[in-house]
Amino acid sequence: MNMVAERQFEQRQQGLSLVELMIALALSSALILGILTVYFDSSRTSRLSDSLARIQESGRIAINMMAKDLRMVGFQGCADPDDVTLNILAQNPPTNDFFQTTLRGWEVTDSATWADGTELDGDSIESRARLGSDVLAIQRGETAEIEMTGQMTSDNANIQVTGADVGLFTKGDLVLISDCEAADLFRISSQPSSDTWAHANNVNTSNKLSQAYKESARIMRFLGTIYFVADTGRDDDNGNDIFALYRGNRNLANSATPNPLYQVEEIVEGVESLQIEYGERVGANSVRYTTADNVSDMTSVIAVRVGLLVSDPGAVRSDSDGSTYDLPGASVIPASSAGTGDVAHAEDRRLRRVFTSTVMLRNRD
């Protein structure tokens, strides 16, 4: 090998210079930084999307459940509540005037007194309901898969029934029976046997219904339902309270209890506030929406506007939430700006959204 070739070979075998090494490190660092930035941005976007999806699902479920019950306020079959008064025979009934109590609402301004004078006075719901939020109570009949197998021979005769839901009823249970001319609420007075329901006066004020019903009569459950917001007792990762929407159903089977308690269940996590406006008819063609404490007559309410503030427990925001959220009849403001009586939310990094829906009450003209 000649000398020129040897020098060229030696030059080709030389390592990287310091400048070349620094350029390579800079390029590698920029590439890694770009990859990490894309990863973290993608992860944050994914967490935001997941949180928003959970909020959307929670809001949709809560609104749909409440709307379903609201549409059936005062339902008693084909008997128009404006024309047919429910004849209440049951002892210790959930209401003494069905028309007056099918829809009720409260503004929770004092956890010790807002329910005074109602069956909720002293109930655990009275102290649990979140201050500043609202409470909604609904009464109605719910259709069951039960039919009469023959018409009654007299107004005090036993009722012969058949159907898939017959076995779900037992002694002391409330039954709403109606046709287009009459409606009665009674308790089953003895353990049902051979699909025969008695309505004797040991658990009713009388054993005589409004009439001897025919096979076309509708048999229903009687439901008392209440919605409210309360603290779940759980905290998020930052120690903030997690609230939820609760639903309570009256324990109507025990006729020996004058004021049966509500059986409460958590139905939607993340609901921080329930705000309601009632559409009250104030003239022939006029409706005004106002809060429960300003409604002059609940029997004149023909529509209900429901608003929910829903959050997700995950801290996905990059900053603290200082927004004001407008709901029907109230605004939910940041805690640092809240005064006495204001409805406030924590200034944390949770994502929040408002859900609003107006529901027409089908059983009211």
CSV table of C-alpha atoms in Angstrom, one decimal:
chain,number,residue,atom,x,y,z
A,1,MET,CA,0.0,0.0,0.0
A,2,ASN,CA,1.5,3.4,-0.9
A,3,MET,CA,1.8,6.3,1.4
A,4,VAL,CA,-1.1,8.3,0.0
A,5,ALA,CA,-3.5,5.4,0.3
A,6,GLU,CA,-2.4,4.8,3.9
A,7,ARG,CA,-3.0,8.4,4.9
A,8,GLN,CA,-6.5,8.3,3.3
A,9,PHE,CA,-7.4,5.1,5.3
A,10,GLU,CA,-6.2,6.7,8.5
A,11,GLN,CA,-8.3,9.8,7.8
A,12,ARG,CA,-11.4,7.6,7.2
A,13,GLN,CA,-10.8,5.9,10.6
A,14,GLN,CA,-10.8,9.1,12.7
A,15,GLY,CA,-13.7,9.5,15.3
A,16,LEU,CA,-16.4,12.2,15.6
A,17,SER,CA,-15.2,15.7,16.3
A,18,LEU,CA,-16.6,17.6,19.4
A,19,VAL,CA,-18.7,19.8,17.1
A,20,GLU,CA,-20.3,16.8,15.4
A,21,LEU,CA,-21.0,15.1,18.8
A,22,MET,CA,-22.7,18.2,20.1
A,23,ILE,CA,-24.9,18.5,17.0
A,24,ALA,CA,-25.9,14.8,17.3
A,25,LEU,CA,-26.8,15.2,21.0
A,26,ALA,CA,-28.8,18.4,20.2
A,27,LEU,CA,-30.7,16.7,17.5
A,28,SER,CA,-31.3,13.6,19.6
A,29,SER,CA,-32.5,15.8,22.5
A,30,ALA,CA,-34.8,17.7,20.3
A,31,LEU,CA,-36.3,14.5,18.9
A,32,ILE,CA,-36.8,13.0,22.4
A,33,LEU,CA,-38.3,16.2,23.7
A,34,GLY,CA,-40.7,16.3,20.7
A,35,ILE,CA,-41.7,12.7,21.4
A,36,LEU,CA,-42.3,13.3,25.1
A,37,THR,CA,-44.3,16.5,24.3
A,38,VAL,CA,-46.5,14.6,21.9
A,39,TYR,CA,-47.0,11.8,24.5
A,40,PHE,CA,-47.9,14.1,27.4
A,41,ASP,CA,-50.2,16.2,25.2
A,42,SER,CA,-51.9,13.0,23.9
A,43,SER,CA,-52.2,11.7,27.5
A,44,ARG,CA,-53.7,14.9,28.7
A,45,THR,CA,-56.1,15.1,25.8
A,46,SER,CA,-57.1,11.5,26.5
A,47,ARG,CA,-57.7,12.2,30.2
A,48,LEU,CA,-59.8,15.3,29.3
A,49,SER,CA,-61.8,13.3,26.8
A,50,ASP,CA,-62.4,10.4,29.2
A,51,SER,CA,-63.4,12.9,31.9
A,52,LEU,CA,-65.8,14.7,29.6
A,53,ALA,CA,-67.3,11.4,28.4
A,54,ARG,CA,-68.0,10.4,32.0
A,55,ILE,CA,-69.6,13.7,32.7
A,56,GLN,CA,-71.7,13.5,29.6
A,57,GLU,CA,-72.8,10.0,30.5
A,58,SER,CA,-73.6,11.0,34.1
A,59,GLY,CA,-75.6,14.0,33.0
A,60,ARG,CA,-77.6,12.1,30.4
A,61,ILE,CA,-78.4,9.3,32.8
A,62,ALA,CA,-79.5,11.7,35.6
A,63,ILE,CA,-81.6,13.9,33.3
A,64,ASN,CA,-83.3,10.9,31.6
A,65,MET,CA,-84.2,9.3,35.0
A,66,MET,CA,-85.7,12.4,36.4
A,67,ALA,CA,-87.5,13.3,33.2
A,68,LYS,CA,-89.1,9.8,33.1
A,69,ASP,CA,-90.5,10.2,36.6
A,70,LEU,CA,-91.6,13.8,36.0
A,71,ARG,CA,-93.6,12.9,32.8
A,72,MET,CA,-95.7,10.6,35.0
A,73,VAL,CA,-96.4,13.0,37.8
A,74,GLY,CA,-99.9,12.2,39.1
A,75,PHE,CA,-100.5,9.3,36.8
A,76,GLN,CA,-103.5,7.2,37.8
A,77,GLY,CA,-104.3,5.4,34.6
A,78,CYS,CA,-106.9,6.9,32.3
A,79,ALA,CA,-108.5,8.7,35.2
A,80,ASP,CA,-107.8,12.4,34.7
A,81,PRO,CA,-106.5,13.8,38.0
A,82,ASP,CA,-108.3,17.1,37.3
A,83,ASP,CA,-111.7,15.2,37.1
A,84,VAL,CA,-111.3,12.0,39.1
A,85,THR,CA,-110.2,12.3,42.8
A,86,LEU,CA,-108.2,9.4,44.1
A,87,ASN,CA,-110.2,7.7,46.8
A,88,ILE,CA,-107.7,6.9,49.5
A,89,LEU,CA,-108.7,3.9,51.7
A,90,ALA,CA,-105.3,2.7,52.9
A,91,GLN,CA,-104.4,3.3,56.5
A,92,ASN,CA,-101.3,5.4,57.1
A,93,PRO,CA,-101.3,6.5,53.5
A,94,PRO,CA,-98.3,8.2,51.7
A,95,THR,CA,-100.7,11.1,51.0
A,96,ASN,CA,-104.1,12.3,52.2
A,97,ASP,CA,-104.6,14.4,49.0
A,98,PHE,CA,-103.0,12.8,46.0
A,99,PHE,CA,-103.7,15.8,43.7
A,100,GLN,CA,-101.9,18.2,46.1
A,101,THR,CA,-98.8,16.0,46.7
A,102,THR,CA,-98.1,14.5,43.3
A,103,LEU,CA,-95.4,17.2,42.8
A,104,ARG,CA,-93.5,19.0,45.5
A,105,GLY,CA,-90.2,20.9,45.7
A,106,TRP,CA,-88.0,22.5,48.3
A,107,GLU,CA,-85.1,24.9,48.4
A,108,VAL,CA,-82.6,23.6,51.0
A,109,THR,CA,-81.7,26.7,52.9
A,110,ASP,CA,-81.4,25.1,56.3
A,111,SER,CA,-80.4,21.5,56.8
A,112,ALA,CA,-82.6,21.3,60.0
A,113,THR,CA,-85.8,23.0,59.0
A,114,TRP,CA,-86.4,22.9,55.2
A,115,ALA,CA,-88.6,19.7,55.5
A,116,ASP,CA,-90.6,20.8,58.5
A,117,GLY,CA,-94.3,19.8,58.3
A,118,THR,CA,-93.7,17.0,55.8
A,119,GLU,CA,-93.0,13.3,56.1
A,120,LEU,CA,-89.3,14.2,55.6
A,121,ASP,CA,-89.3,16.1,58.9
A,122,GLY,CA,-86.7,14.2,61.0
A,123,ASP,CA,-85.8,11.8,58.2
A,124,SER,CA,-82.1,11.4,57.4
A,125,ILE,CA,-82.7,13.1,54.0
A,126,GLU,CA,-83.5,16.4,55.8
A,127,SER,CA,-79.9,16.6,57.2
A,128,ARG,CA,-78.2,15.0,54.2
A,129,ALA,CA,-79.5,17.1,51.4
A,130,ARG,CA,-76.8,19.6,50.3
A,131,LEU,CA,-77.4,23.2,51.3
A,132,GLY,CA,-78.1,25.4,48.3
A,133,SER,CA,-79.4,22.5,46.2
A,134,ASP,CA,-83.0,21.6,45.6
A,135,VAL,CA,-85.2,18.6,46.5
A,136,LEU,CA,-87.9,17.2,44.2
A,137,ALA,CA,-90.6,14.7,45.3
A,138,ILE,CA,-93.0,12.9,42.9
A,139,GLN,CA,-96.0,10.6,43.4
A,140,ARG,CA,-97.6,8.5,40.7
A,141,GLY,CA,-98.9,5.1,39.8
A,142,GLU,CA,-96.7,2.7,37.9
A,143,THR,CA,-98.2,0.1,35.5
A,144,ALA,CA,-97.6,-3.5,36.5
A,145,GLU,CA,-98.1,-6.7,34.4
A,146,ILE,CA,-101.3,-7.5,36.2
A,147,GLU,CA,-104.8,-7.9,34.9
A,148,MET,CA,-108.2,-8.6,36.5
A,149,THR,CA,-109.6,-12.0,35.6
A,150,GLY,CA,-113.2,-11.0,36.1
A,151,GLN,CA,-115.2,-8.1,37.2
A,152,MET,CA,-116.0,-7.6,40.9
A,153,THR,CA,-119.5,-8.7,42.0
A,154,SER,CA,-119.7,-5.7,44.5
A,155,ASP,CA,-117.6,-2.8,45.7
A,156,ASN,CA,-116.3,-4.9,48.7
A,157,ALA,CA,-115.6,-8.1,46.8
A,158,ASN,CA,-112.1,-9.5,46.5
A,159,ILE,CA,-110.1,-8.7,43.4
A,160,GLN,CA,-109.1,-11.7,41.2
A,161,VAL,CA,-105.8,-11.0,39.4
A,162,THR,CA,-103.3,-12.7,37.1
A,163,GLY,CA,-100.0,-11.7,35.5
A,164,ALA,CA,-96.2,-11.8,35.7
A,165,ASP,CA,-96.0,-9.2,38.6
A,166,VAL,CA,-98.7,-10.7,40.9
A,167,GLY,CA,-96.0,-12.5,43.0
A,168,LEU,CA,-94.2,-9.2,43.7
A,169,PHE,CA,-97.1,-8.0,45.9
A,170,THR,CA,-97.6,-9.0,49.4
A,171,LYS,CA,-99.7,-8.3,52.5
A,172,GLY,CA,-99.8,-4.6,53.3
A,173,ASP,CA,-98.6,-3.4,49.9
A,174,LEU,CA,-100.3,-0.4,48.4
A,175,VAL,CA,-102.3,-0.9,45.2
A,176,LEU,CA,-103.8,1.7,42.9
A,177,ILE,CA,-106.7,0.5,40.8
A,178,SER,CA,-108.6,2.7,38.3
A,179,ASP,CA,-110.6,3.1,35.2
A,180,CYS,CA,-111.6,6.2,33.4
A,181,GLU,CA,-114.3,7.0,36.0
A,182,ALA,CA,-112.8,6.2,39.4
A,183,ALA,CA,-109.5,5.5,41.2
A,184,ASP,CA,-108.8,3.9,44.6
A,185,LEU,CA,-105.7,3.4,46.7
A,186,PHE,CA,-105.9,0.5,49.1
A,187,ARG,CA,-103.7,-2.0,50.9
A,188,ILE,CA,-103.8,-5.8,50.4
A,189,SER,CA,-105.2,-7.0,53.7
A,190,SER,CA,-104.1,-10.6,53.8
A,191,GLN,CA,-101.3,-12.7,52.3
A,192,PRO,CA,-102.4,-13.1,48.6
A,193,SER,CA,-103.4,-16.7,47.8
A,194,SER,CA,-104.8,-18.1,44.6
A,195,ASP,CA,-104.2,-14.7,43.0
A,196,THR,CA,-106.9,-13.2,45.2
A,197,TRP,CA,-106.4,-9.7,46.7
A,198,ALA,CA,-108.6,-8.7,49.7
A,199,HIS,CA,-109.0,-5.1,50.9
A,200,ALA,CA,-110.5,-5.5,54.3
A,201,ASN,CA,-110.7,-2.7,56.9
A,202,ASN,CA,-107.9,-4.1,59.1
A,203,VAL,CA,-105.4,-2.1,57.0
A,204,ASN,CA,-107.9,0.1,55.2
A,205,THR,CA,-110.4,2.7,56.5
A,206,SER,CA,-113.1,0.8,54.6
A,207,ASN,CA,-113.5,-2.4,52.7
A,208,LYS,CA,-115.6,-0.7,50.0
A,209,LEU,CA,-114.0,0.7,46.9
A,210,SER,CA,-115.5,3.5,44.8
A,211,GLN,CA,-117.2,0.9,42.6
A,212,ALA,CA,-117.1,-2.7,41.5
A,213,TYR,CA,-114.4,-2.6,39.0
A,214,LYS,CA,-114.5,-4.5,35.7
A,215,GLU,CA,-111.9,-6.5,33.8
A,216,SER,CA,-110.8,-3.4,31.9
A,217,ALA,CA,-109.6,-1.7,35.1
A,218,ARG,CA,-105.8,-0.9,35.5
A,219,ILE,CA,-103.9,-2.2,38.5
A,220,MET,CA,-100.7,-0.3,39.4
A,221,ARG,CA,-98.1,0.1,42.1
A,222,PHE,CA,-98.1,3.4,44.0
A,223,LEU,CA,-94.7,5.1,43.9
A,224,GLY,CA,-93.3,8.0,46.0
A,225,THR,CA,-89.9,9.1,44.7
A,226,ILE,CA,-87.6,11.9,45.9
A,227,TYR,CA,-84.4,13.3,44.3
A,228,PHE,CA,-81.7,15.3,46.1
A,229,VAL,CA,-77.9,15.9,46.1
A,230,ALA,CA,-75.7,14.8,49.0
A,231,ASP,CA,-72.1,14.2,50.0
A,232,THR,CA,-71.1,10.6,49.2
A,233,GLY,CA,-68.6,10.6,52.0
A,234,ARG,CA,-65.8,9.9,49.5
A,235,ASP,CA,-63.0,12.3,48.5
A,236,ASP,CA,-61.2,12.7,45.2
A,237,ASP,CA,-57.4,12.5,44.9
A,238,ASN,CA,-57.0,16.0,46.2
A,239,GLY,CA,-59.2,15.5,49.2
A,240,ASN,CA,-62.3,17.4,47.8
A,241,ASP,CA,-65.8,16.1,48.6
A,242,ILE,CA,-67.5,14.0,46.0
A,243,PHE,CA,-71.2,14.6,45.7
A,244,ALA,CA,-73.9,12.6,43.9
A,245,LEU,CA,-77.5,12.6,42.9
A,246,TYR,CA,-79.6,10.3,45.2
A,247,ARG,CA,-83.1,8.9,44.7
A,248,GLY,CA,-85.3,7.7,47.5
A,249,ASN,CA,-88.4,5.5,47.3
A,250,ARG,CA,-91.0,5.2,50.0
A,251,ASN,CA,-91.1,1.9,51.9
A,252,LEU,CA,-94.8,1.5,51.4
A,253,ALA,CA,-95.3,-2.1,52.5
A,254,ASN,CA,-95.3,-1.6,56.2
A,255,SER,CA,-98.7,-0.3,57.0
A,256,ALA,CA,-97.9,-0.2,60.8
A,257,THR,CA,-95.5,2.7,60.3
A,258,PRO,CA,-97.3,6.1,60.1
A,259,ASN,CA,-94.6,7.8,58.1
A,260,PRO,CA,-92.5,5.1,56.3
A,261,LEU,CA,-89.0,6.2,55.6
A,262,TYR,CA,-87.5,6.5,52.1
A,263,GLN,CA,-85.1,3.8,51.0
A,264,VAL,CA,-82.3,5.9,49.5
A,265,GLU,CA,-79.8,4.9,46.8
A,266,GLU,CA,-77.0,6.7,45.0
A,267,ILE,CA,-77.7,6.8,41.3
A,268,VAL,CA,-75.2,9.2,39.7
A,269,GLU,CA,-71.8,10.2,41.0
A,270,GLY,CA,-70.5,13.7,40.4
A,271,VAL,CA,-73.7,15.7,40.6
A,272,GLU,CA,-72.8,18.8,42.6
A,273,SER,CA,-76.0,20.8,42.4
A,274,LEU,CA,-79.7,20.2,41.5
A,275,GLN,CA,-81.6,23.4,40.6
A,276,ILE,CA,-85.2,23.4,39.5
A,277,GLU,CA,-87.7,26.0,38.2
A,278,TYR,CA,-91.4,25.2,38.0
A,279,GLY,CA,-93.5,26.3,35.1
A,280,GLU,CA,-96.7,27.6,36.8
A,281,ARG,CA,-99.7,28.5,34.8
A,282,VAL,CA,-100.7,32.1,35.7
A,283,GLY,CA,-103.2,32.8,33.0
A,284,ALA,CA,-105.1,31.2,30.2
A,285,ASN,CA,-102.0,31.2,28.0
A,286,SER,CA,-99.2,32.3,30.3
A,287,VAL,CA,-96.6,30.2,32.2
A,288,ARG,CA,-94.0,31.6,34.5
A,289,TYR,CA,-90.9,29.7,35.6
A,290,THR,CA,-89.9,30.2,39.2
A,291,THR,CA,-88.3,28.4,42.2
A,292,ALA,CA,-90.2,26.2,44.6
A,293,ASP,CA,-90.4,28.9,47.3
A,294,ASN,CA,-92.1,31.3,44.9
A,295,VAL,CA,-94.7,28.9,43.4
A,296,SER,CA,-98.1,29.9,44.6
A,297,ASP,CA,-99.8,26.6,43.7
A,298,MET,CA,-98.0,23.4,42.8
A,299,THR,CA,-101.1,22.0,41.3
A,300,SER,CA,-100.9,24.7,38.6
A,301,VAL,CA,-97.4,23.6,37.5
A,302,ILE,CA,-97.4,22.1,34.0
A,303,ALA,CA,-93.7,22.0,33.3
A,304,VAL,CA,-90.5,21.6,35.2
A,305,ARG,CA,-87.0,22.9,34.2
A,306,VAL,CA,-84.2,20.7,35.7
A,307,GLY,CA,-80.6,21.8,35.9
A,308,LEU,CA,-77.6,19.8,37.1
A,309,LEU,CA,-74.0,20.7,37.6
A,310,VAL,CA,-71.9,17.6,37.0
A,311,SER,CA,-68.2,17.0,37.6
A,312,ASP,CA,-65.7,14.2,37.3
A,313,PRO,CA,-63.4,13.3,40.2
A,314,GLY,CA,-60.3,13.4,38.1
A,315,ALA,CA,-58.1,16.5,38.3
A,316,VAL,CA,-57.7,17.0,34.6
A,317,ARG,CA,-57.7,20.8,34.2
A,318,SER,CA,-54.4,22.6,34.0
A,319,ASP,CA,-55.7,25.4,36.2
A,320,SER,CA,-58.2,25.8,39.0
A,321,ASP,CA,-61.9,26.1,38.1
A,322,GLY,CA,-63.0,29.7,38.8
A,323,SER,CA,-66.0,29.6,36.5
A,324,THR,CA,-69.6,30.6,37.3
A,325,TYR,CA,-72.2,28.1,36.2
A,326,ASP,CA,-75.8,29.3,35.5
A,327,LEU,CA,-78.5,26.8,36.3
A,328,PRO,CA,-82.3,27.3,36.5
A,329,GLY,CA,-83.0,29.7,39.3
A,330,ALA,CA,-79.5,29.9,40.6
A,331,SER,CA,-75.8,30.3,39.8
A,332,VAL,CA,-73.1,28.1,41.2
A,333,ILE,CA,-70.0,30.3,41.8
A,334,PRO,CA,-66.4,29.7,43.0
A,335,ALA,CA,-66.1,29.1,46.7
A,336,SER,CA,-63.7,32.1,47.1
A,337,SER,CA,-66.4,34.5,45.8
A,338,ALA,CA,-69.3,32.9,47.7
A,339,GLY,CA,-71.2,34.7,50.5
A,340,THR,CA,-73.9,33.6,52.9
A,341,GLY,CA,-76.6,31.7,51.0
A,342,ASP,CA,-74.6,31.4,47.8
A,343,VAL,CA,-74.3,28.0,46.0
A,344,ALA,CA,-70.6,27.4,45.6
A,345,HIS,CA,-68.3,24.8,44.0
A,346,ALA,CA,-64.7,23.9,45.0
A,347,GLU,CA,-62.0,25.7,43.0
A,348,ASP,CA,-60.2,22.6,42.1
A,349,ARG,CA,-59.0,21.1,38.8
A,350,ARG,CA,-62.1,19.0,38.2
A,351,LEU,CA,-64.0,19.4,34.9
A,352,ARG,CA,-67.6,20.6,35.2
A,353,ARG,CA,-70.5,20.9,32.8
A,354,VAL,CA,-74.2,22.1,33.1
A,355,PHE,CA,-77.1,19.9,31.9
A,356,THR,CA,-80.6,21.5,31.6
A,357,SER,CA,-83.9,20.0,30.4
A,358,THR,CA,-87.5,21.2,30.4
A,359,VAL,CA,-90.1,18.4,31.0
A,360,MET,CA,-93.8,18.8,30.3
A,361,LEU,CA,-96.1,17.1,32.8
A,362,ARG,CA,-98.3,14.9,30.8
A,363,ASN,CA,-101.1,14.5,33.3
A,364,ARG,CA,-101.7,18.2,33.7
A,365,ASP,CA,-103.5,20.3,31.1
